[in-house]
Tab-separated table of C-alpha atoms and ligand atoms in Angstrom:
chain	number	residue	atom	x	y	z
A	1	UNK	CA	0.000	0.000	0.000
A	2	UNK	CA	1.007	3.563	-0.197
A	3	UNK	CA	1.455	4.767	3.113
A	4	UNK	CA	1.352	8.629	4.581
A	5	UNK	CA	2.819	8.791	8.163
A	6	UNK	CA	3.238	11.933	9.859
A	7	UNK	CA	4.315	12.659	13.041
A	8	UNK	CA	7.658	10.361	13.272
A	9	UNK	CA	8.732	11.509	17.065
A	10	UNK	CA	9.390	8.624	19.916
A	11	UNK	CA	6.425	6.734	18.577
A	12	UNK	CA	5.679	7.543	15.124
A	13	UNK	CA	9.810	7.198	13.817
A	14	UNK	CA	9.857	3.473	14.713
A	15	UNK	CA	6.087	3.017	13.811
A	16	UNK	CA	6.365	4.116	10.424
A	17	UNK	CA	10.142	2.553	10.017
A	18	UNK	CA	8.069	-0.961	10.950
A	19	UNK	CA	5.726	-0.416	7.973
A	20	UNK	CA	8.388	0.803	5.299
A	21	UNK	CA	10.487	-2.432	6.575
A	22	UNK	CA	7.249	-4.762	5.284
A	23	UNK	CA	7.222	-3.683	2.124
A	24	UNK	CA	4.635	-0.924	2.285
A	25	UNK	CA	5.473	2.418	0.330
A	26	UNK	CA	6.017	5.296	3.026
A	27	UNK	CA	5.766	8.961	2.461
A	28	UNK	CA	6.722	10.765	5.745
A	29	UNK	CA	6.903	14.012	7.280
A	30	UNK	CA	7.752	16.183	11.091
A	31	UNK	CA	7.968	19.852	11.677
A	32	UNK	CA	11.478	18.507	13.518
A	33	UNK	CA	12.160	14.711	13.711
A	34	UNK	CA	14.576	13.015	10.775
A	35	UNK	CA	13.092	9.953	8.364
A	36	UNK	CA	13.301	6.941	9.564
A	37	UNK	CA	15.179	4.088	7.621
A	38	UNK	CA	12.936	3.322	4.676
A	39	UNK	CA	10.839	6.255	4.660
A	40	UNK	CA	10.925	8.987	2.047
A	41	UNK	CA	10.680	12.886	3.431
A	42	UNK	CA	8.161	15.289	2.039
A	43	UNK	CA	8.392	18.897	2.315
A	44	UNK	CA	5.040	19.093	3.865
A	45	UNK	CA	2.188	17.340	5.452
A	46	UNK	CA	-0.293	17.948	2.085
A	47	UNK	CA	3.003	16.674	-0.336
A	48	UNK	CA	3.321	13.679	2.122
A	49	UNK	CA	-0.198	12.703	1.690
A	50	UNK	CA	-0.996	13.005	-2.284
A	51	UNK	CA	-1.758	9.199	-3.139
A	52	UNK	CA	-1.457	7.996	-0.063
A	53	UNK	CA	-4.483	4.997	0.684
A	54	UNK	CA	-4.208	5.470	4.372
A	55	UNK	CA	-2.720	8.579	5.917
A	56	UNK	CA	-1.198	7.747	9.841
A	57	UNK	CA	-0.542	10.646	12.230
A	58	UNK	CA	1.220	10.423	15.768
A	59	UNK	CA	1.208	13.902	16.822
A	60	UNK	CA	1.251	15.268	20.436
A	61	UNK	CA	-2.253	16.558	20.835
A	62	UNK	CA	-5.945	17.346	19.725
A	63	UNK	CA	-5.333	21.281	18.511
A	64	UNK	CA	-2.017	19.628	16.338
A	65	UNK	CA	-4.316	16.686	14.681
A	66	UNK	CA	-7.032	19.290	14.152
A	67	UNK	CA	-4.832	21.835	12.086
A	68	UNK	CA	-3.043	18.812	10.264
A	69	UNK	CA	-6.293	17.275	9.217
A	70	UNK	CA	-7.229	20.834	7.927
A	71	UNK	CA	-4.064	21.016	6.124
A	72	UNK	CA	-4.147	17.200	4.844
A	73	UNK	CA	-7.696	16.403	3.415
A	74	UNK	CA	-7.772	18.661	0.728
A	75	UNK	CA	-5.092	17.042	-0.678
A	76	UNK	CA	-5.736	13.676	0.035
A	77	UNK	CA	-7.283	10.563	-2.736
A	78	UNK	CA	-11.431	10.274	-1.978
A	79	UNK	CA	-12.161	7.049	0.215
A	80	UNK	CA	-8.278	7.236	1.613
A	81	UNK	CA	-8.264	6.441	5.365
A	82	UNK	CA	-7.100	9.226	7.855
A	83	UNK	CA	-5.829	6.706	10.805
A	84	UNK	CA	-5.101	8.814	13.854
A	85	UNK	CA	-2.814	7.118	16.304
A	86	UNK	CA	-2.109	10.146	18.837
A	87	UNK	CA	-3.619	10.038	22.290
A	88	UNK	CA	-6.130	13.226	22.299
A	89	UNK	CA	-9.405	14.223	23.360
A	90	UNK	CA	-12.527	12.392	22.130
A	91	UNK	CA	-13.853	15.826	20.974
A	92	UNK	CA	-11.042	16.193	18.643
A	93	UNK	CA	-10.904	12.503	16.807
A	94	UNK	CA	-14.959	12.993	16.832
A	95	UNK	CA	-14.586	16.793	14.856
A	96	UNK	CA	-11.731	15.287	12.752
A	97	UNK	CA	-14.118	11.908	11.599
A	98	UNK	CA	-16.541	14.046	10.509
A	99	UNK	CA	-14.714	16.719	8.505
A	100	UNK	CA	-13.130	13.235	7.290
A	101	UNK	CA	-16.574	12.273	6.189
A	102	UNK	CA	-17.881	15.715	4.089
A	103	UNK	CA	-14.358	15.318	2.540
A	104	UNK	CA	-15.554	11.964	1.574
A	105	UNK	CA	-12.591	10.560	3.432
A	106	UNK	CA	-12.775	7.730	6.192
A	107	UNK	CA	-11.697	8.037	9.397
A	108	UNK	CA	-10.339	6.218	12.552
A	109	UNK	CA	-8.679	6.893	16.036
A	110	UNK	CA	-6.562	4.418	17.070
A	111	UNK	CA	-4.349	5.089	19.805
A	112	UNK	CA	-2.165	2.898	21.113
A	113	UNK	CA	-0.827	1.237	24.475
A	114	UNK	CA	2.526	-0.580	24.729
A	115	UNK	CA	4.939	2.751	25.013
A	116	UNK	CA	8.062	3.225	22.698
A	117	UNK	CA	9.268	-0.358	23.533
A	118	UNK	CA	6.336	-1.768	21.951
A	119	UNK	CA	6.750	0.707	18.982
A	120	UNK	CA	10.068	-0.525	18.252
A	121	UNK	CA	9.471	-4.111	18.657
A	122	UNK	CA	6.134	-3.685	16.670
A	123	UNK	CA	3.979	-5.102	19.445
A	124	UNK	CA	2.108	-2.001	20.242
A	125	UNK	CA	-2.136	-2.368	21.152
A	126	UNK	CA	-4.057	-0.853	19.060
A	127	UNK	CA	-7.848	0.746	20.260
A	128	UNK	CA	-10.169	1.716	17.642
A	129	UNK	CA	-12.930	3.457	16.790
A	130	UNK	CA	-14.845	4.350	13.142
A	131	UNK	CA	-16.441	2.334	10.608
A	132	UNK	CA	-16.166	-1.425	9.763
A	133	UNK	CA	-14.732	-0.500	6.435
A	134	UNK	CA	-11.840	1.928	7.592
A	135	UNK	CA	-11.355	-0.748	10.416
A	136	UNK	CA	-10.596	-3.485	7.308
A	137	UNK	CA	-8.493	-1.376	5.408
A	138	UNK	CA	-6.402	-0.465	7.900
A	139	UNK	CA	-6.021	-3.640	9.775
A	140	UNK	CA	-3.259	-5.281	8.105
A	141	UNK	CA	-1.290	-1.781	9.378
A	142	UNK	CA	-2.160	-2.876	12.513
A	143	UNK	CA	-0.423	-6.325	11.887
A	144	UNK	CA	2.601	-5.031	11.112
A	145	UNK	CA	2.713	-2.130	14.103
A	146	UNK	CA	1.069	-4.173	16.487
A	147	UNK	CA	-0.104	-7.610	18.573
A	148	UNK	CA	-3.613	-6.376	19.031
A	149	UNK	CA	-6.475	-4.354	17.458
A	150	UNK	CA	-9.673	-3.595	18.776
A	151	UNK	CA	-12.715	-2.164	17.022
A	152	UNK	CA	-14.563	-0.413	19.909
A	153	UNK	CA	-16.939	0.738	18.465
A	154	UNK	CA	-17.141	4.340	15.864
A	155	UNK	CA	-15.683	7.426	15.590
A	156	UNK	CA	-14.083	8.482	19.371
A	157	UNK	CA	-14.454	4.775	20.622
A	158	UNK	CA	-10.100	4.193	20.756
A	159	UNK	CA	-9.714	7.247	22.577
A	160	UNK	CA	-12.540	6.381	25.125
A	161	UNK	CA	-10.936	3.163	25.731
A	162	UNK	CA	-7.544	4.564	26.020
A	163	UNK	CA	-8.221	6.890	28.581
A	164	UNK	CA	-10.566	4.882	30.704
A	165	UNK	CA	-7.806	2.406	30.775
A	166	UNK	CA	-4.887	4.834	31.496
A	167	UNK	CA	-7.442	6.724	34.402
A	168	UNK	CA	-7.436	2.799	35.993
A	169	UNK	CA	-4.014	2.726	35.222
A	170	UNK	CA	-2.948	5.971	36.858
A	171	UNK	CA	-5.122	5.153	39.799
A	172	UNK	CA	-4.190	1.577	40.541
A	173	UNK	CA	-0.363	2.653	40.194
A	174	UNK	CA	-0.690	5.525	42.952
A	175	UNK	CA	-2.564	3.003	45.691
A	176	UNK	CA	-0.003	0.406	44.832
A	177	UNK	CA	2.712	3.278	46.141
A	178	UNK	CA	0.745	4.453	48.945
A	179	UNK	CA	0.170	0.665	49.702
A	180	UNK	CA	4.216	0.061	49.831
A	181	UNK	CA	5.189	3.656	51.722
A	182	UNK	CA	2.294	2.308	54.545
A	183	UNK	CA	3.341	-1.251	54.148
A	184	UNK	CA	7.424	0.041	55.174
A	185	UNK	CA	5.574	2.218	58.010
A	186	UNK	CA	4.668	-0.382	59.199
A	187	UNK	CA	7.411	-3.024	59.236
A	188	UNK	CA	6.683	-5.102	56.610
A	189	UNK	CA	8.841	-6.490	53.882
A	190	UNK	CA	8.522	-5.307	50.657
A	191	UNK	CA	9.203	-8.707	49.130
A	192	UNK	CA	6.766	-10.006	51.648
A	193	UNK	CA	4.206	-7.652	50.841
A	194	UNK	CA	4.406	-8.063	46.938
A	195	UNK	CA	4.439	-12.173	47.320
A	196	UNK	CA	1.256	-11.840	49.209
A	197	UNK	CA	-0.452	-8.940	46.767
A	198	UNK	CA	0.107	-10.322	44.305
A	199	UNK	CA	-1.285	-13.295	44.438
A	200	UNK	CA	-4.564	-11.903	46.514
A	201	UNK	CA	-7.330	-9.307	45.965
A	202	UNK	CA	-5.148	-6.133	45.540
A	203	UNK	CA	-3.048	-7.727	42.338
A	204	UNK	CA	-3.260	-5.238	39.474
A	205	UNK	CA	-0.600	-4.773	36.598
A	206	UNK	CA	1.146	-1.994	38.465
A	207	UNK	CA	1.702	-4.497	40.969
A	208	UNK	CA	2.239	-7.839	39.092
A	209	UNK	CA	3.638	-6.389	35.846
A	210	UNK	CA	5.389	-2.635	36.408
A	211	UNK	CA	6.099	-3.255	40.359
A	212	UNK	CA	7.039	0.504	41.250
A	213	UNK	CA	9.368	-0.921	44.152
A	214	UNK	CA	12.794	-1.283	43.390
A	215	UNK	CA	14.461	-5.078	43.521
A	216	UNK	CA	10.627	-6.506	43.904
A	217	UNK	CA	8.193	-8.643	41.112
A	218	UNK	CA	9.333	-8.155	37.335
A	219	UNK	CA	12.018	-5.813	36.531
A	220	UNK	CA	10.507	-2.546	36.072
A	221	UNK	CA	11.759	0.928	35.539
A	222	UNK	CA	12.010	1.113	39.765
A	223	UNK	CA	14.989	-0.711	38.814
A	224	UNK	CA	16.577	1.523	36.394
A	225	UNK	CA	16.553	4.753	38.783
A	226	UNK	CA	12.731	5.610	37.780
A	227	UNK	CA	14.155	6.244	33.997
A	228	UNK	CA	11.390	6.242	32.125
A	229	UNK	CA	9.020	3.723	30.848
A	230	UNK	CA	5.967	6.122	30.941
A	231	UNK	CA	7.002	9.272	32.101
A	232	UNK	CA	4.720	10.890	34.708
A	233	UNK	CA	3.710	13.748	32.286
A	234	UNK	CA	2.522	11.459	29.814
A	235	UNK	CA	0.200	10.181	32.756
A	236	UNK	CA	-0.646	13.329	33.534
A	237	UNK	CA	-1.495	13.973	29.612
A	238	UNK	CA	-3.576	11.131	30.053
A	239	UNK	CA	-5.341	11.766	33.526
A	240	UNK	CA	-6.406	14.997	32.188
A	241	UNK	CA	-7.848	13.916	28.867
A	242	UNK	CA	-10.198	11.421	31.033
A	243	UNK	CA	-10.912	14.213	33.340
A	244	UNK	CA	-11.806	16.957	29.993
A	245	UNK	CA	-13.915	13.623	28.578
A	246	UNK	CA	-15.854	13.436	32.167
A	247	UNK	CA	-16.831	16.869	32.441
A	248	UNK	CA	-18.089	16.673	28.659
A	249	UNK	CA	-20.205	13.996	29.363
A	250	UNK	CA	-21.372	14.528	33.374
A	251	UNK	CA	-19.430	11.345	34.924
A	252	UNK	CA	-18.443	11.088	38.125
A	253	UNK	CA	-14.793	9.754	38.430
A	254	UNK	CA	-13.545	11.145	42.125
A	255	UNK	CA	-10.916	8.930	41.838
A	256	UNK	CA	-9.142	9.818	38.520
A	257	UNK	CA	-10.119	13.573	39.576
A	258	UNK	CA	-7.947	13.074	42.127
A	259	UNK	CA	-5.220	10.859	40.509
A	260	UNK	CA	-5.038	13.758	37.864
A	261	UNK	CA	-4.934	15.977	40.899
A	262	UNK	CA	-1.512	14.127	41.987
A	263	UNK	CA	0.136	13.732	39.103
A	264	UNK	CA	0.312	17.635	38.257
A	265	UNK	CA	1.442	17.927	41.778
A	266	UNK	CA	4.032	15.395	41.405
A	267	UNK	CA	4.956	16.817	37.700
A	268	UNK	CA	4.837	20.403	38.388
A	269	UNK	CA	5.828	21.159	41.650
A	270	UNK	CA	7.585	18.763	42.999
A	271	UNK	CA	10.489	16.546	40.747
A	272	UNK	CA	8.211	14.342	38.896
A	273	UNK	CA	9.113	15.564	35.421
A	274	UNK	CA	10.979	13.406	33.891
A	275	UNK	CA	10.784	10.513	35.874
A	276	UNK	CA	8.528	6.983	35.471
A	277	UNK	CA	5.029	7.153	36.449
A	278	UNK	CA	5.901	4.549	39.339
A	279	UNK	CA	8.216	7.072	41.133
A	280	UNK	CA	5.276	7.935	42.685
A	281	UNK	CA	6.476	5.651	45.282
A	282	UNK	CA	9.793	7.386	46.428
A	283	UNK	CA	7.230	10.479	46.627
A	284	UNK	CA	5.282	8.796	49.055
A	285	UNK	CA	8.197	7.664	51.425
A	286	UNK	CA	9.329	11.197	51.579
A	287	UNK	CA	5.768	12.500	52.947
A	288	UNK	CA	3.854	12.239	55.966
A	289	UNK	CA	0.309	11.881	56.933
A	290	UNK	CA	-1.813	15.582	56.295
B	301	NAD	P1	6.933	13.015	20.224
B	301	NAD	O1	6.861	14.409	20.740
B	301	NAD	O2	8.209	12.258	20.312
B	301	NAD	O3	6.456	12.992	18.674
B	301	NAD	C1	5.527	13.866	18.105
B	301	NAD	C2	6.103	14.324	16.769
B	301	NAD	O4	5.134	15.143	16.107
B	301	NAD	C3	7.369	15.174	16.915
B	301	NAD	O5	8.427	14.578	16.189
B	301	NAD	C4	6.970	16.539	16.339
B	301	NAD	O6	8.034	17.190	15.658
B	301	NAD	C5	5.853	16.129	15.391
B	301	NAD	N1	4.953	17.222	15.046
B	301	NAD	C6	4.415	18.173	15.870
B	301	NAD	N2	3.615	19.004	15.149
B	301	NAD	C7	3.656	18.569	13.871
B	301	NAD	C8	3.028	19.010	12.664
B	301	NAD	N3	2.208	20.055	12.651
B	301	NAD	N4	3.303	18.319	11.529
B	301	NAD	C9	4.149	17.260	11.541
B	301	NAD	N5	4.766	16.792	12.640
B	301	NAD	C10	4.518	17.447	13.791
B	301	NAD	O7	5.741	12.224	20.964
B	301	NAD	P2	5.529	10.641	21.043
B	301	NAD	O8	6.067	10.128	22.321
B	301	NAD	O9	5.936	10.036	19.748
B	301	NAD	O10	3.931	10.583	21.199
B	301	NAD	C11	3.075	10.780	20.095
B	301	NAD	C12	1.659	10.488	20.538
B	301	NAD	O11	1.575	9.158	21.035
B	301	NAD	C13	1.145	11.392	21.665
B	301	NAD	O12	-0.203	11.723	21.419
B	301	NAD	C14	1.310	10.530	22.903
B	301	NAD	O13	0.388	10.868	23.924
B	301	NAD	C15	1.019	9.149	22.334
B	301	NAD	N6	1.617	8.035	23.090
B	301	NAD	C16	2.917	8.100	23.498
B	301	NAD	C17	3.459	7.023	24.197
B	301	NAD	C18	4.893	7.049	24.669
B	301	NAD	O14	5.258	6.204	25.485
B	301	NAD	N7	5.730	7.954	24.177
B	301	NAD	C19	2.670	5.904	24.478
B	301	NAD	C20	1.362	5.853	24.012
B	301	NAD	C21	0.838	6.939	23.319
């Protein structure tokens, strides 16, 4: 296939190098980042696009997809796909699908879980939502970048499920810390206290999988000085899009109000920046009760 991809940062580079390396055609273009092996630079986001069958973007945000789709569809092949991979606000990927759709373009969102690791290794999770049709055509991409697609449903559906599960995530990753800083309060092993977790009630994947104690469970970024991993201001990013998406729609969600609430503590005030998610845990040792 002829394939557009722009946006070729941390995630998009190695993305977009994956699909070149099977054999697909690749037209590419970034404000800043350099081609990737395989990929062929155009001097702008409309020249990038011109026959392209499905366009991919991996940009950092709604207002950036919003002035690139402006930019892109009047230059783009009718029935071409538009397959937005960026993590932004369910307003945006819904106001992009259907400017897709008077263009007589098709649509998706499909962000992705599985970090820059899983971008590189092509085993990134894929969450999408728009029609059954743009779904097919762009599935075998989704081969090739990924393990895992999802339809969930149309237009806005990937995004939904990406933040819902990033809010749990966030969430279950700051009790797991609290959890530890209590558990060495009070005298107890932190060995001890992961063999019993998790294998009982309070298991989660920031326990089992990402265990933000260092030396404890799988190795983890704890064990590489908090290096990210999944930086806490890509959490943050995150919290806040569920948090925008709640108030748009009336939902109650205290806790990811106040998991979003933490993170921009830990990221802008204190010395979060930078650092893993799961250093949320030396944070908590430091701090007292009130
Ligand atoms: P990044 O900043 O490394 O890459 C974004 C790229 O977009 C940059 O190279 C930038 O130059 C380019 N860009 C910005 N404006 C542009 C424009 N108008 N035209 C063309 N290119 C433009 O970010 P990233 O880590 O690759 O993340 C990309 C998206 O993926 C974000 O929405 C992020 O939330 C999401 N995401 C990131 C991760 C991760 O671990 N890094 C994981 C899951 C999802």
């Amino acid at each position: 296939m002829k394939i557009a991809f722009i946006g070729l940062g941390n995630m998009g580079g190695p993305m977009a190098r994956n699909v070149a390396a099977a054999g697909h055609q690749v037209t590419g273009f970034d404000t800043h980042a350099p081609m990737p092996d395989g990929v062929v630079g155009a001097i702008s986001a409309a020249g990038a696009v011109k026959e392209a069958e499905v366009v991919i973007t991996m940009l950092p945000n709604g207002a950036i997809l919003r002035a690139v789709a402006a930019e892109v569809f009047p230059a783009m092949t009718r029935g071409a796909v538009l397959c937005d991979c960026s993590t932004v606000d369910v307003e945006s990927a819904r106001a992009v699908a259907d400017q897709a759709a008077k263009a007589g373009l098709l649509a998706i969102d499909a962000p992705v879980s599985g970090g820059v690791g899983g971008a590189a290794a092509g085993t990134l999770t894929f969450m999408a939502g728009g029609t059954d049709q743009a779904f097919a055509i762009v599935s075998p991409l989704f081969d090739i970048m990924g393990q895992k697609a999802v339809h969930c449903g149309t237009s806005g559906a990937g995004q939904a499920a990406k933040i819902c599960n990033n809010m749990i995530l966030g969430v279950t990753m700051i009790a797991t810390c609290e959890a530890f800083a209590l558990a060495d309060k009070l005298g107890l092993d932190r060995q001890k206290m992961f063999d019993v977790v998790s294998t009982s009630s309070g298991y989660s994947w920031s326990m089992n999988a990402y265990c933000p104690a260092p030396g404890v469970g799988p190795k983890s970024p704890a064990d590489n000085g908090y290096k990210p991993g999944f930086a806490a201001e890509l959490m943050l990013k995150d919290l806040r899009l569920s948090q925008q998406a709640a108030a748009g729609v009336d939902a109650d969600t205290p806790m990811g109000q106040l998991a979003a609430l933490l993170y921009e503590t830990f990221v802008e005030e204190e010395d979060g920046r930078g650092m893993d998610f799961s250093a949320m845990l030396p944070r908590f040792e430091k701090r007292q009760r009130g």
